[in-house]
XYZ file of C-alpha atoms in Angstrom:
186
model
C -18.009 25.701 46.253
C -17.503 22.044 46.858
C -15.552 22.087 43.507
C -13.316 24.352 44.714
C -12.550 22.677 47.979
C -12.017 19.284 45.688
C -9.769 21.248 43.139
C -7.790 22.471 46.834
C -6.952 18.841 47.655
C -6.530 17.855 43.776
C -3.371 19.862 44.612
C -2.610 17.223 45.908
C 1.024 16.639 44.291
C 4.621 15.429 43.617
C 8.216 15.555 45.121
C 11.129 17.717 44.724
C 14.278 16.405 42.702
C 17.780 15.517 43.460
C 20.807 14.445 41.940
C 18.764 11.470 40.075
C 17.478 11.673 35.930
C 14.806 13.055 36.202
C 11.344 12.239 34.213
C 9.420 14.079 31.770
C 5.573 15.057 32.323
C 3.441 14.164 29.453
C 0.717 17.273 30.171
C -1.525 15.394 27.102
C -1.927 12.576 28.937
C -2.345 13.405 32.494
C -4.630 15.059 35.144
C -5.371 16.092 38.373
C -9.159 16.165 38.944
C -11.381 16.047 42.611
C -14.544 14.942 43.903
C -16.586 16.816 46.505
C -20.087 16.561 47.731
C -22.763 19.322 47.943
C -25.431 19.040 49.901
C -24.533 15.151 49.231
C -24.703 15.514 44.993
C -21.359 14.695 43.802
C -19.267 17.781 42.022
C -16.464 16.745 39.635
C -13.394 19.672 38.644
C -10.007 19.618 37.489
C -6.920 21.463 37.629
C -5.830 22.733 34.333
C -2.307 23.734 35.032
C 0.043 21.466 36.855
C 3.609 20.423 36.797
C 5.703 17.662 37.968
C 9.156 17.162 39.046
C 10.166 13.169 39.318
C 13.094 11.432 39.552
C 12.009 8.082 40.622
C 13.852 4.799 40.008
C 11.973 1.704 41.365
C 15.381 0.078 42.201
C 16.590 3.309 44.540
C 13.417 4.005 45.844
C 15.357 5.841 49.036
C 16.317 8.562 46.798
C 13.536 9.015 44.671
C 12.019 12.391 45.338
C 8.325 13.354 43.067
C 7.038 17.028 43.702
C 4.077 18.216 42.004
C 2.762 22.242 42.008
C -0.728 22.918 40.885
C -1.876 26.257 39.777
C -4.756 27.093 42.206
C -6.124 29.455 39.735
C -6.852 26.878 37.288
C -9.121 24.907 39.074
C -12.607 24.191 36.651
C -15.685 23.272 38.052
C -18.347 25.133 36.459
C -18.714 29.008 35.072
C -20.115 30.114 39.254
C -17.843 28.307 40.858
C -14.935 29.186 39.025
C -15.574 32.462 39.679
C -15.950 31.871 43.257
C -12.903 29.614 43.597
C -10.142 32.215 43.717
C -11.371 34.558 45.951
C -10.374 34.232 49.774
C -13.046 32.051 51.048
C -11.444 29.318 48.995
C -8.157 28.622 47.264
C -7.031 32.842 47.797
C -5.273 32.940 44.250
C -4.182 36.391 45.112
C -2.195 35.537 48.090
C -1.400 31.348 47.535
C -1.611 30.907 44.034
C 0.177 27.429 44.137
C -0.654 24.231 46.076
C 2.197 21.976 46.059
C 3.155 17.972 47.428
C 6.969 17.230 47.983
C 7.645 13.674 48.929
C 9.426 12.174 51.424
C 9.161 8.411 51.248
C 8.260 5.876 48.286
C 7.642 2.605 49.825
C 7.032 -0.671 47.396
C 3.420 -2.524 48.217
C 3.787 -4.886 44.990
C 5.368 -4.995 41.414
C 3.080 -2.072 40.103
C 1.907 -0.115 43.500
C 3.151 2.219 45.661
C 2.820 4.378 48.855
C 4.264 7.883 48.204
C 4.104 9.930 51.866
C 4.878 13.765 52.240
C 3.489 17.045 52.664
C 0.362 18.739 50.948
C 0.641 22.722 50.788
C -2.415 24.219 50.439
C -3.071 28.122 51.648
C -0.086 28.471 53.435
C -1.238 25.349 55.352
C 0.559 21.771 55.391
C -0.234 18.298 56.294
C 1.213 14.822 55.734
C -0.601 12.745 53.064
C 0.268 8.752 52.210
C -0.830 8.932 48.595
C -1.518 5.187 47.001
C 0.051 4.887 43.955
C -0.693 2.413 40.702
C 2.643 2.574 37.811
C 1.578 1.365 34.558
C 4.477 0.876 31.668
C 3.238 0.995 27.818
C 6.572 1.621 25.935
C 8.559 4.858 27.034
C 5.396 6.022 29.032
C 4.671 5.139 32.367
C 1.468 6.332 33.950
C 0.961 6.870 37.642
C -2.740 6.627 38.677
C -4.329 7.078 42.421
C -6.807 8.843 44.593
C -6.649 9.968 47.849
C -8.905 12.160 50.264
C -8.192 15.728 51.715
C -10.657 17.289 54.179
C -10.946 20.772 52.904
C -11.283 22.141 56.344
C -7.877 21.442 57.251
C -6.899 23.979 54.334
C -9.464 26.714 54.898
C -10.213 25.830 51.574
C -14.370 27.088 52.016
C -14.354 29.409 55.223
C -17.061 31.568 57.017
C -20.507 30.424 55.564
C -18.926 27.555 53.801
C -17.368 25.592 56.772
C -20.546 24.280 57.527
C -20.186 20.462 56.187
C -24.360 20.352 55.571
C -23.865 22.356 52.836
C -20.399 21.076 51.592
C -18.457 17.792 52.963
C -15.152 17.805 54.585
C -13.671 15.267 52.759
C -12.601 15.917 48.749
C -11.329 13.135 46.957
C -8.210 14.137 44.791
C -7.714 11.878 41.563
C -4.911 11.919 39.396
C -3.023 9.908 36.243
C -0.005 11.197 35.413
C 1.845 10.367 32.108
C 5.434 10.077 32.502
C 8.783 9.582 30.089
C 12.444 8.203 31.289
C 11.065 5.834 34.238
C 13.172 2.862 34.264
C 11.722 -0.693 34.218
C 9.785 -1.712 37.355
């Protein structure tokens, strides 16, 4: 269950576009995983299906936009919980099969990192996130890496029996590294 709740805030995500180039995801090369606690044991998933839209320049950072949709339904944990994970006690596939993140400011910390604010969608529910963000540039790839934490709760993302934070924690730590194509120099 605490999977589930971490693959929830995984959703974590990217911006909308405008009128800017856009860039490319590179689905080989990137991932959205979580970390939540059971009964205080760690629990690693992932999200299998994702997408991005970016069109970020480092130089026009005012009108850089990143939006990122994860399917809900894809979240892996283990063969139980992924079975448990779509049902309405936590992500409700059926009804909210997408978690999304739009952006609404990218602010500059140093030459390489980043602070990317907007809203998380999860279940029909939305909260502001500031999501720290690392670019990396290895020929026409750039790779954006960062974590940041959700509380589940917020989300209904593990309801009835599983609100109780003895048995599964609040907080889920989304991870992701996103490969990228067409980002200009930073």
């Amino acid at each position: 269950m605490i999977r589930s709740l971490s693959l929830a805030l995984a959703v974590a995500s990217l911006l909308p576009l405008s009128a800017l180039a856009q860039q490319a995801l590179v689905p080989a090369q990137s991932e959205v995983s979580f970390v939540s606690r059971q009964m205080g044991v760690p629990v690693e998933g992932k999200f299998k299906t994702f997408s991005a839209q970016v069109a970020f320049d480092p130089a026009k950072l005012a009108t850089s936009q990143i939006a990122f949709t994860v399917d809900t339904g894809s979240a892996d944990i283990s063969r139980e919980a992924n079975a448990e994970l779509p049902k309405a006690t936590w992500f409700n596939v059926a009804a909210f099969p997408k978690a999304t993140f739009q952006s609404s400011s990218i602010k500059r910390l140093d030459a390489t990192k980043f602070e990317v604010t907007g809203k998380l969608s999860i279940k029909g529910l939305s909260s502001d996130v500031v999501v720290p963000v690392t670019l990396a540039q290895n020929g026409a790839t750039t790779t954006a890496t960062g974590a940041f934490p959700i509380k589940r709760l917020a989300f209904r993302i593990g309801e009835k029996e599983w609100a109780d934070t003895s048995m599964v924690a609040d907080e889920v730590q989304v991870k992701f590294k996103i490969a990228l194509t067409g980002v200009p120099k930073l």
